[in-house]
């Protein structure tokens, strides 16, 4: 019996006791949409071993469920196996009777499928481990609710707790019951917008958690008569929903972003990792801001970090360096990538960021000078002198950088890289000529 099947046998009793009858197996496609198949609990041990059949066509699914045609990618022919990650099998607190597990994709011959996003993350994590490095990561989740919105009132307003308190309490309770450690929750800037942040974990767990958090928020919202949107923009004139990624780099118990003699107390390795990420940021934008709609959110002075620079606690830098309370800096110091949103496939995001950072370590890169202001208010000559530029302002521009990224191509491998490019190109064409309002309308309820 394989480890997965043994894990499933073991988990069965606990699941049955928790009242679980059906298990949803999820994956996220290259367009950033979470998709699923489900199996009755009793079939889990068998399926943990043999997998559930699924079509490779999902590699080229677009946000509107149309299918892009691309040579060697997707298509109606062939079949893959979806295998549940038993360590993450979780009864869904807000949907009694259901459990969830993220799934890996394998070829029918039992080899990991080259288009599998979770195995891409595993490869990158292993690449870091080979150098004695490990990463902690965590996503912030922002969302907006509608229709018949709750949470009207001032940005971060205590008054908004009056009508949204019971709702947020249910979100926190459900996440906690599912073993997700909630760090913070609050009403965000826009009326009807909220945010929850969860504890940092290994990169694969962080990406899995992002999927689970969104599904949980969606379900709790539904129970409150609301619909949750994680789209980059939910109204044409509003502030966006970010999907900021926090990360720190460790060697054993040593946080490499702290206690060194480099910039802001980073160690040479910590600085090199962040420098690698900063260098690849224009290409990473095509991964973390993957949709035409993403570029409607990326506005200056909206805390979305649209300039390629870094700065201590600078919320307008794409890479914000966060040290936290002085007496806990050795544990808490981390970096936050603010430009990303939740149209992004979180597995592609964490894997690509690790690849970019490790390339920085390999080349012992140094960070440029830090920037301590909102670049939108700076003189353009000054920005040019400092090498600070706007991140891509369109998907097409970002994809140009991605195509030129030898680091990301090599890390993903030709198959995954090709599928991602096929989907980006097809979505760019899909939304060509649409107005801002039409793009927002078409994507609002898709992520
Ligand atoms: N909503 C902002 C965004 O689109 C982020 C606000 C914040 O920094 O929390 O990224
Ligand atoms: Mg926020």
Short mmCIF file of C-alpha atoms and ligand atoms in Angstrom, two decimals:
data_model
loop_
_atom_site.label_atom_id
_atom_site.label_comp_id
_atom_site.label_asym_id
_atom_site.label_seq_id
_atom_site.Cartn_x
_atom_site.Cartn_y
_atom_site.Cartn_z
CA UNK A 1 0.00 0.00 0.00
CA UNK A 2 1.36 3.47 -0.84
CA UNK A 3 1.81 6.22 1.75
CA UNK A 4 -1.20 8.00 0.32
CA UNK A 5 -3.43 4.93 0.61
CA UNK A 6 -2.18 4.19 4.14
CA UNK A 7 -2.83 7.85 5.04
CA UNK A 8 -6.34 7.57 3.63
CA UNK A 9 -7.08 4.39 5.64
CA UNK A 10 -5.90 6.14 8.76
CA UNK A 11 -7.87 9.30 8.08
CA UNK A 12 -11.11 7.44 7.33
CA UNK A 13 -12.18 6.85 10.91
CA UNK A 14 -11.59 10.48 11.92
CA UNK A 15 -13.42 11.73 8.84
CA UNK A 16 -16.41 9.47 9.40
CA UNK A 17 -16.53 10.62 13.03
CA UNK A 18 -16.55 14.23 11.82
CA UNK A 19 -19.57 13.34 9.68
CA UNK A 20 -17.70 13.58 6.38
CA UNK A 21 -19.41 11.82 3.49
CA UNK A 22 -17.90 13.41 0.38
CA UNK A 23 -14.40 14.74 -0.30
CA UNK A 24 -13.70 17.58 -2.76
CA UNK A 25 -10.34 17.32 -4.52
CA UNK A 26 -9.17 20.68 -5.81
CA UNK A 27 -6.57 22.04 -8.17
CA UNK A 28 -6.04 25.52 -9.54
CA UNK A 29 -5.76 26.02 -13.29
CA UNK A 30 -3.33 28.25 -15.17
CA UNK A 31 -5.97 30.98 -15.36
CA UNK A 32 -6.17 31.03 -11.53
CA UNK A 33 -9.58 29.38 -11.19
CA UNK A 34 -9.90 26.73 -8.45
CA UNK A 35 -11.63 23.65 -9.82
CA UNK A 36 -12.66 20.32 -8.29
CA UNK A 37 -13.88 16.76 -8.52
CA UNK A 38 -15.44 14.94 -5.57
CA UNK A 39 -15.54 11.35 -4.30
CA UNK A 40 -17.55 9.60 -1.57
CA UNK A 41 -15.46 9.12 1.57
CA UNK A 42 -15.54 5.32 1.27
CA UNK A 43 -13.67 5.45 -2.04
CA UNK A 44 -10.83 7.54 -0.64
CA UNK A 45 -8.30 4.78 0.21
CA UNK A 46 -8.65 3.29 -3.25
CA UNK A 47 -8.49 6.68 -4.96
CA UNK A 48 -5.60 7.86 -2.82
CA UNK A 49 -3.67 5.12 -4.57
CA UNK A 50 -5.14 5.05 -8.06
CA UNK A 51 -6.35 8.61 -8.42
CA UNK A 52 -9.41 10.10 -10.04
CA UNK A 53 -9.33 10.53 -13.81
CA UNK A 54 -9.23 14.06 -15.13
CA UNK A 55 -8.63 15.59 -18.53
CA UNK A 56 -5.49 17.54 -19.45
CA UNK A 57 -7.82 20.00 -21.19
CA UNK A 58 -7.88 22.03 -17.97
CA UNK A 59 -4.33 23.19 -18.75
CA UNK A 60 -5.76 25.65 -21.25
CA UNK A 61 -9.05 26.55 -19.57
CA UNK A 62 -9.62 30.31 -19.42
CA UNK A 63 -11.38 32.39 -16.80
CA UNK A 64 -14.68 32.22 -18.73
CA UNK A 65 -14.45 28.40 -19.09
CA UNK A 66 -13.62 28.61 -22.77
CA UNK A 67 -10.68 26.51 -23.86
CA UNK A 68 -7.63 27.88 -25.63
CA UNK A 69 -6.15 25.85 -28.45
CA UNK A 70 -2.40 25.41 -28.16
CA UNK A 71 -0.16 22.83 -29.77
CA UNK A 72 0.96 20.26 -27.20
CA UNK A 73 -1.16 21.70 -24.38
CA UNK A 74 -4.65 20.89 -23.16
CA UNK A 75 -6.88 19.35 -25.78
CA UNK A 76 -9.59 16.69 -25.49
CA UNK A 77 -7.32 13.64 -25.77
CA UNK A 78 -5.60 11.81 -22.90
CA UNK A 79 -6.24 11.47 -19.19
CA UNK A 80 -4.46 12.32 -15.95
CA UNK A 81 -4.82 11.14 -12.37
CA UNK A 82 -5.81 13.41 -9.55
CA UNK A 83 -4.35 12.21 -6.23
CA UNK A 84 -5.41 13.76 -2.91
CA UNK A 85 -2.81 15.18 -0.51
CA UNK A 86 -3.83 13.19 2.55
CA UNK A 87 -1.89 15.41 4.99
CA UNK A 88 -4.20 18.25 4.08
CA UNK A 89 -7.52 16.36 4.15
CA UNK A 90 -9.77 18.77 6.09
CA UNK A 91 -13.44 18.55 7.09
CA UNK A 92 -15.08 21.77 5.89
CA UNK A 93 -16.45 23.49 8.98
CA UNK A 94 -18.94 25.61 7.07
CA UNK A 95 -20.13 22.70 4.90
CA UNK A 96 -20.86 19.79 7.24
CA UNK A 97 -20.57 16.44 5.46
CA UNK A 98 -17.84 17.69 3.13
CA UNK A 99 -14.08 17.49 3.40
CA UNK A 100 -11.48 19.04 1.11
CA UNK A 101 -8.03 18.01 -0.02
CA UNK A 102 -5.72 19.64 -2.55
CA UNK A 103 -4.70 17.23 -5.28
CA UNK A 104 -1.56 16.45 -7.26
CA UNK A 105 -1.76 15.50 -10.90
CA UNK A 106 0.01 12.42 -12.22
CA UNK A 107 0.33 10.86 -15.66
CA UNK A 108 -1.34 7.47 -16.11
CA UNK A 109 2.07 5.78 -15.91
CA UNK A 110 2.38 7.09 -12.35
CA UNK A 111 4.95 9.80 -13.08
CA UNK A 112 4.28 13.33 -11.80
CA UNK A 113 2.57 15.30 -14.57
CA UNK A 114 4.88 18.06 -15.86
CA UNK A 115 1.96 20.51 -15.76
CA UNK A 116 1.21 19.82 -12.06
CA UNK A 117 1.54 23.03 -10.04
CA UNK A 118 1.97 21.34 -6.68
CA UNK A 119 4.84 19.24 -7.95
CA UNK A 120 6.40 22.43 -9.39
CA UNK A 121 6.33 23.88 -5.85
CA UNK A 122 7.81 20.67 -4.45
CA UNK A 123 10.69 20.88 -6.93
CA UNK A 124 11.43 24.48 -5.97
CA UNK A 125 11.23 23.69 -2.25
CA UNK A 126 13.63 20.80 -2.84
CA UNK A 127 15.97 23.13 -4.77
CA UNK A 128 16.08 25.40 -1.73
CA UNK A 129 16.58 22.44 0.62
CA UNK A 130 19.52 21.27 -1.49
CA UNK A 131 21.19 24.55 -0.52
CA UNK A 132 20.22 24.10 3.12
CA UNK A 133 17.49 26.74 2.81
CA UNK A 134 13.82 26.74 3.68
CA UNK A 135 11.10 29.29 3.19
CA UNK A 136 8.13 30.44 5.22
CA UNK A 137 5.31 32.01 3.27
CA UNK A 138 1.79 33.28 3.83
CA UNK A 139 -0.84 35.02 1.71
CA UNK A 140 -3.10 37.88 2.75
CA UNK A 141 -6.62 37.37 1.49
CA UNK A 142 -8.73 40.39 0.56
CA UNK A 143 -12.27 40.08 -0.74
CA UNK A 144 -15.41 42.07 -1.41
CA UNK A 145 -18.97 40.98 -0.82
CA UNK A 146 -22.16 41.63 -2.72
CA UNK A 147 -25.00 41.92 -3.48
CA UNK A 148 -26.97 43.58 -0.69
CA UNK A 149 -23.62 44.43 0.73
CA UNK A 150 -22.73 44.52 4.41
CA UNK A 151 -19.83 46.41 5.91
CA UNK A 152 -20.66 49.86 4.53
CA UNK A 153 -18.91 52.72 6.29
CA UNK A 154 -15.45 54.19 6.72
CA UNK A 155 -12.27 52.36 5.70
CA UNK A 156 -11.22 50.05 8.56
CA UNK A 157 -14.21 51.56 10.41
CA UNK A 158 -15.18 50.10 13.77
CA UNK A 159 -18.74 51.01 12.81
CA UNK A 160 -18.58 48.38 10.07
CA UNK A 161 -18.35 45.71 12.74
CA UNK A 162 -21.96 46.46 13.63
CA UNK A 163 -23.39 44.66 10.62
CA UNK A 164 -20.43 42.48 9.66
CA UNK A 165 -19.31 41.24 13.08
CA UNK A 166 -21.34 38.01 13.02
CA UNK A 167 -20.15 37.29 9.48
CA UNK A 168 -16.45 37.82 10.28
CA UNK A 169 -16.83 35.73 13.42
CA UNK A 170 -18.13 32.84 11.32
CA UNK A 171 -15.19 33.24 8.92
CA UNK A 172 -12.68 33.13 11.80
CA UNK A 173 -14.45 30.22 13.52
CA UNK A 174 -14.56 28.13 10.35
CA UNK A 175 -10.90 28.75 9.52
CA UNK A 176 -9.83 27.99 13.07
CA UNK A 177 -11.86 24.76 13.15
CA UNK A 178 -10.07 23.75 9.94
CA UNK A 179 -6.65 24.19 11.54
CA UNK A 180 -5.88 27.48 9.77
CA UNK A 181 -4.28 29.93 12.19
CA UNK A 182 -5.81 33.37 11.73
CA UNK A 183 -3.48 36.27 12.48
CA UNK A 184 -5.74 39.22 11.71
CA UNK A 185 -9.11 40.07 10.26
CA UNK A 186 -10.55 43.51 9.45
CA UNK A 187 -12.88 45.57 7.28
CA UNK A 188 -10.67 46.84 4.40
CA UNK A 189 -10.51 50.19 2.64
CA UNK A 190 -13.59 49.83 0.45
CA UNK A 191 -17.14 49.40 1.77
CA UNK A 192 -17.96 45.68 1.70
CA UNK A 193 -14.27 44.74 1.49
CA UNK A 194 -12.53 42.58 4.12
CA UNK A 195 -9.18 40.98 4.78
CA UNK A 196 -7.90 37.98 6.68
CA UNK A 197 -4.25 37.05 7.11
CA UNK A 198 -3.09 33.62 8.18
CA UNK A 199 0.10 32.28 9.76
CA UNK A 200 3.19 31.62 7.66
CA UNK A 201 3.96 28.02 6.71
CA UNK A 202 5.99 26.09 4.15
CA UNK A 203 5.37 27.29 0.56
CA UNK A 204 3.19 24.35 -0.50
CA UNK A 205 1.08 24.61 2.65
CA UNK A 206 0.77 28.36 2.14
CA UNK A 207 -0.59 27.86 -1.38
CA UNK A 208 -2.97 25.11 -0.21
CA UNK A 209 -4.13 27.37 2.61
CA UNK A 210 -4.84 30.21 0.16
CA UNK A 211 -7.23 27.88 -1.70
CA UNK A 212 -8.89 26.71 1.53
CA UNK A 213 -9.24 30.24 2.92
CA UNK A 214 -10.98 31.48 -0.22
CA UNK A 215 -13.31 28.51 -0.33
CA UNK A 216 -14.16 28.96 3.34
CA UNK A 217 -14.86 32.68 2.92
CA UNK A 218 -17.02 31.88 -0.12
CA UNK A 219 -19.03 29.30 1.82
CA UNK A 220 -19.52 31.40 4.93
CA UNK A 221 -20.54 34.33 2.72
CA UNK A 222 -23.14 32.17 1.03
CA UNK A 223 -24.58 31.16 4.40
CA UNK A 224 -24.95 34.89 5.16
CA UNK A 225 -26.74 35.54 1.87
CA UNK A 226 -23.65 37.13 0.34
CA UNK A 227 -21.34 36.39 -2.54
CA UNK A 228 -17.59 36.82 -2.08
CA UNK A 229 -15.35 38.11 -4.86
CA UNK A 230 -11.57 37.74 -4.87
CA UNK A 231 -11.24 39.41 -8.27
CA UNK A 232 -8.51 42.03 -8.71
CA UNK A 233 -11.24 44.66 -9.03
CA UNK A 234 -14.89 44.25 -8.15
CA UNK A 235 -16.07 47.70 -9.27
CA UNK A 236 -14.64 49.68 -12.16
CA UNK A 237 -13.82 52.69 -9.99
CA UNK A 238 -12.92 50.94 -6.74
CA UNK A 239 -9.82 49.80 -4.88
CA UNK A 240 -8.67 46.30 -5.67
CA UNK A 241 -8.33 43.01 -3.83
CA UNK A 242 -4.66 42.14 -3.39
CA UNK A 243 -3.11 38.74 -2.79
CA UNK A 244 0.03 39.92 -1.04
CA UNK A 245 2.65 37.26 -0.37
CA UNK A 246 4.82 37.37 2.76
CA UNK A 247 8.05 35.38 2.77
CA UNK A 248 11.14 34.76 4.84
CA UNK A 249 14.23 32.65 4.14
CA UNK A 250 15.74 30.39 6.80
CA UNK A 251 18.81 28.26 7.35
CA UNK A 252 17.82 25.97 10.20
CA UNK A 253 16.45 28.28 12.88
CA UNK A 254 18.25 31.36 11.53
CA UNK A 255 16.11 33.93 9.74
CA UNK A 256 18.37 35.08 6.90
CA UNK A 257 16.54 38.38 6.58
CA UNK A 258 17.78 39.36 10.05
CA UNK A 259 21.00 39.58 12.05
CA UNK A 260 23.38 40.07 9.12
CA UNK A 261 25.54 42.94 7.96
CA UNK A 262 23.73 43.59 4.66
CA UNK A 263 20.99 46.08 3.83
CA UNK A 264 18.60 46.61 6.78
CA UNK A 265 20.38 43.83 8.69
CA UNK A 266 19.85 41.09 6.12
CA UNK A 267 22.42 38.35 5.71
CA UNK A 268 24.14 38.15 2.32
CA UNK A 269 21.98 35.16 1.36
CA UNK A 270 18.77 36.84 2.49
CA UNK A 271 19.63 39.95 0.50
CA UNK A 272 20.61 37.92 -2.56
CA UNK A 273 17.29 36.04 -2.47
CA UNK A 274 15.26 39.26 -2.35
CA UNK A 275 17.48 40.81 -5.04
CA UNK A 276 16.72 37.82 -7.26
CA UNK A 277 12.99 38.31 -6.70
CA UNK A 278 13.25 42.05 -7.41
CA UNK A 279 15.22 41.39 -10.59
CA UNK A 280 12.56 38.98 -11.90
CA UNK A 281 9.60 41.05 -10.77
CA UNK A 282 8.49 42.22 -14.25
CA UNK A 283 8.34 38.56 -15.36
CA UNK A 284 6.78 37.48 -12.05
CA UNK A 285 4.03 40.02 -12.68
CA UNK A 286 2.75 37.74 -15.46
CA UNK A 287 2.42 35.00 -12.81
CA UNK A 288 1.15 37.03 -9.83
CA UNK A 289 -1.00 39.47 -11.85
CA UNK A 290 -2.07 36.99 -14.53
CA UNK A 291 -5.23 38.43 -16.02
CA UNK A 292 -6.12 41.48 -18.09
CA UNK A 293 -8.26 42.45 -15.07
CA UNK A 294 -5.13 42.42 -12.87
CA UNK A 295 -3.80 45.50 -14.65
CA UNK A 296 -6.90 47.50 -13.80
CA UNK A 297 -5.98 47.11 -10.12
CA UNK A 298 -2.29 48.00 -10.46
CA UNK A 299 -2.61 51.75 -9.86
CA UNK A 300 -0.07 53.96 -8.10
CA UNK A 301 -0.79 55.17 -4.54
CA UNK A 302 -3.29 52.37 -3.87
CA UNK A 303 -0.99 50.16 -1.72
CA UNK A 304 -0.71 47.72 -4.59
CA UNK A 305 3.06 48.24 -4.95
CA UNK A 306 3.30 49.02 -8.64
CA UNK A 307 6.92 50.23 -8.65
CA UNK A 308 9.84 47.84 -8.88
CA UNK A 309 11.72 48.86 -5.75
CA UNK A 310 12.07 47.82 -2.14
CA UNK A 311 11.84 49.77 1.09
CA UNK A 312 11.53 49.32 4.81
CA UNK A 313 7.82 49.25 5.69
CA UNK A 314 7.07 51.01 2.39
CA UNK A 315 3.56 50.08 1.27
CA UNK A 316 4.08 51.62 -2.16
CA UNK A 317 7.15 49.51 -2.92
CA UNK A 318 6.43 46.24 -4.72
CA UNK A 319 8.77 44.62 -2.19
CA UNK A 320 8.05 45.86 1.33
CA UNK A 321 10.63 44.90 3.92
CA UNK A 322 8.86 44.19 7.21
CA UNK A 323 10.76 43.95 10.50
CA UNK A 324 7.90 43.92 13.02
CA UNK A 325 8.34 44.69 16.73
CA UNK A 326 12.04 45.21 17.59
CA UNK A 327 12.13 42.51 20.27
CA UNK A 328 10.69 39.90 17.88
CA UNK A 329 12.52 40.92 14.71
CA UNK A 330 14.59 37.75 14.52
CA UNK A 331 11.41 35.70 14.13
CA UNK A 332 9.16 38.19 12.40
CA UNK A 333 11.32 39.88 9.77
CA UNK A 334 9.93 39.11 6.33
CA UNK A 335 9.33 40.61 2.92
CA UNK A 336 5.94 41.29 1.37
CA UNK A 337 5.24 41.22 -2.35
CA UNK A 338 2.38 43.67 -2.69
CA UNK A 339 1.74 43.66 -6.41
CA UNK A 340 0.18 40.19 -6.69
CA UNK A 341 -3.55 39.49 -6.73
CA UNK A 342 -5.81 36.48 -6.35
CA UNK A 343 -6.42 35.86 -10.01
CA UNK A 344 -3.02 34.24 -9.61
CA UNK A 345 -2.56 30.52 -9.17
CA UNK A 346 -0.95 30.51 -5.68
CA UNK A 347 1.18 27.46 -6.52
CA UNK A 348 2.64 29.17 -9.58
CA UNK A 349 3.27 32.25 -7.44
CA UNK A 350 5.19 30.54 -4.63
CA UNK A 351 7.15 28.27 -6.98
CA UNK A 352 8.14 31.14 -9.29
CA UNK A 353 9.14 33.41 -6.41
CA UNK A 354 11.38 30.68 -4.99
CA UNK A 355 12.96 30.12 -8.42
CA UNK A 356 13.66 33.85 -8.82
CA UNK A 357 15.07 34.11 -5.30
CA UNK A 358 17.31 31.06 -5.62
CA UNK A 359 18.73 32.46 -8.88
CA UNK A 360 19.61 35.58 -6.87
CA UNK A 361 21.38 33.41 -4.27
CA UNK A 362 23.29 31.55 -6.98
CA UNK A 363 24.59 34.83 -8.37
CA UNK A 364 25.10 36.47 -4.94
CA UNK A 365 23.05 39.48 -6.10
CA UNK A 366 22.88 42.64 -4.00
CA UNK A 367 19.80 44.80 -3.58
CA UNK A 368 19.79 48.30 -5.04
CA UNK A 369 19.39 51.29 -2.71
CA UNK A 370 16.15 51.13 -0.75
CA UNK A 371 13.40 53.66 -1.39
CA UNK A 372 11.52 55.39 1.41
CA UNK A 373 8.64 57.25 -0.20
CA UNK A 374 5.75 56.79 -2.62
CA UNK A 375 7.47 56.62 -6.02
CA UNK A 376 4.32 58.07 -7.62
CA UNK A 377 5.21 61.41 -6.03
CA UNK A 378 8.86 61.36 -7.09
CA UNK A 379 10.55 63.17 -9.89
CA UNK A 380 10.85 60.82 -12.89
CA UNK A 381 14.53 61.73 -13.28
CA UNK A 382 15.15 60.66 -9.69
CA UNK A 383 13.39 57.35 -10.28
CA UNK A 384 15.41 56.76 -13.40
CA UNK A 385 18.65 57.52 -11.56
CA UNK A 386 17.68 54.97 -8.88
CA UNK A 387 16.63 52.39 -11.48
CA UNK A 388 13.05 52.39 -10.18
CA UNK A 389 10.49 51.65 -12.88
CA UNK A 390 6.76 50.98 -13.09
CA UNK A 391 5.96 47.29 -13.18
CA UNK A 392 4.23 46.21 -16.41
CA UNK A 393 1.01 48.10 -16.98
CA UNK A 394 -0.56 45.47 -19.23
CA UNK A 395 -0.66 41.69 -19.39
CA UNK A 396 0.98 41.82 -22.80
CA UNK A 397 3.92 43.77 -21.39
CA UNK A 398 4.29 41.35 -18.46
CA UNK A 399 4.13 38.34 -20.76
CA UNK A 400 6.95 39.85 -22.82
CA UNK A 401 9.10 39.78 -19.67
CA UNK A 402 7.98 36.26 -18.80
CA UNK A 403 8.90 34.99 -22.27
CA UNK A 404 12.38 36.42 -21.77
CA UNK A 405 12.86 34.89 -18.30
CA UNK A 406 15.32 32.01 -18.60
CA UNK A 407 15.04 31.54 -14.82
CA UNK A 408 11.28 30.93 -14.81
CA UNK A 409 11.30 28.90 -18.03
CA UNK A 410 13.92 26.55 -16.61
CA UNK A 411 12.22 26.30 -13.22
CA UNK A 412 8.77 25.48 -14.62
CA UNK A 413 10.01 23.29 -17.42
CA UNK A 414 8.91 23.69 -21.04
CA UNK A 415 5.52 22.03 -20.61
CA UNK A 416 4.23 24.12 -17.69
CA UNK A 417 5.84 27.29 -19.04
CA UNK A 418 4.19 26.72 -22.44
CA UNK A 419 0.74 26.13 -20.90
CA UNK A 420 1.03 29.32 -18.86
CA UNK A 421 2.02 31.35 -21.93
CA UNK A 422 -0.82 29.82 -23.97
CA UNK A 423 -3.38 30.80 -21.32
CA UNK A 424 -1.95 34.33 -20.87
CA UNK A 425 -1.99 34.95 -24.63
CA UNK A 426 -5.53 33.60 -25.02
CA UNK A 427 -6.88 35.68 -22.10
CA UNK A 428 -5.25 38.78 -23.52
CA UNK A 429 -7.11 38.17 -26.80
CA UNK A 430 -10.33 37.29 -24.97
CA UNK A 431 -10.46 40.68 -23.27
CA UNK A 432 -9.02 42.77 -26.12
CA UNK A 433 -11.23 45.75 -26.87
CA UNK A 434 -13.37 45.37 -23.74
CA UNK A 435 -13.91 48.43 -21.56
CA UNK A 436 -12.72 48.53 -17.97
CA UNK A 437 -16.31 48.05 -16.77
CA UNK A 438 -16.85 45.08 -19.08
CA UNK A 439 -13.64 43.36 -17.91
CA UNK A 440 -14.54 43.88 -14.26
CA UNK A 441 -18.06 42.61 -14.88
CA UNK A 442 -16.80 39.48 -16.66
CA UNK A 443 -14.32 38.53 -13.93
CA UNK A 444 -16.04 39.65 -10.72
CA UNK A 445 -17.39 36.26 -9.69
CA UNK A 446 -14.82 34.00 -11.35
CA UNK A 447 -12.00 33.86 -8.77
N1 LIG B 1 -6.28 46.51 -1.39
C1 LIG B 1 -4.89 46.79 -1.65
C2 LIG B 1 -4.44 45.99 -2.87
O1 LIG B 1 -5.08 45.98 -3.82
C3 LIG B 1 -4.02 46.49 -0.46
C4 LIG B 1 -4.38 47.16 0.82
C5 LIG B 1 -3.42 46.76 1.93
O2 LIG B 1 -2.24 47.09 1.86
O3 LIG B 1 -3.87 46.05 2.82
O4 LIG B 1 -3.43 45.36 -2.90
MG1 LIG B 2 -5.10 44.74 2.99
#
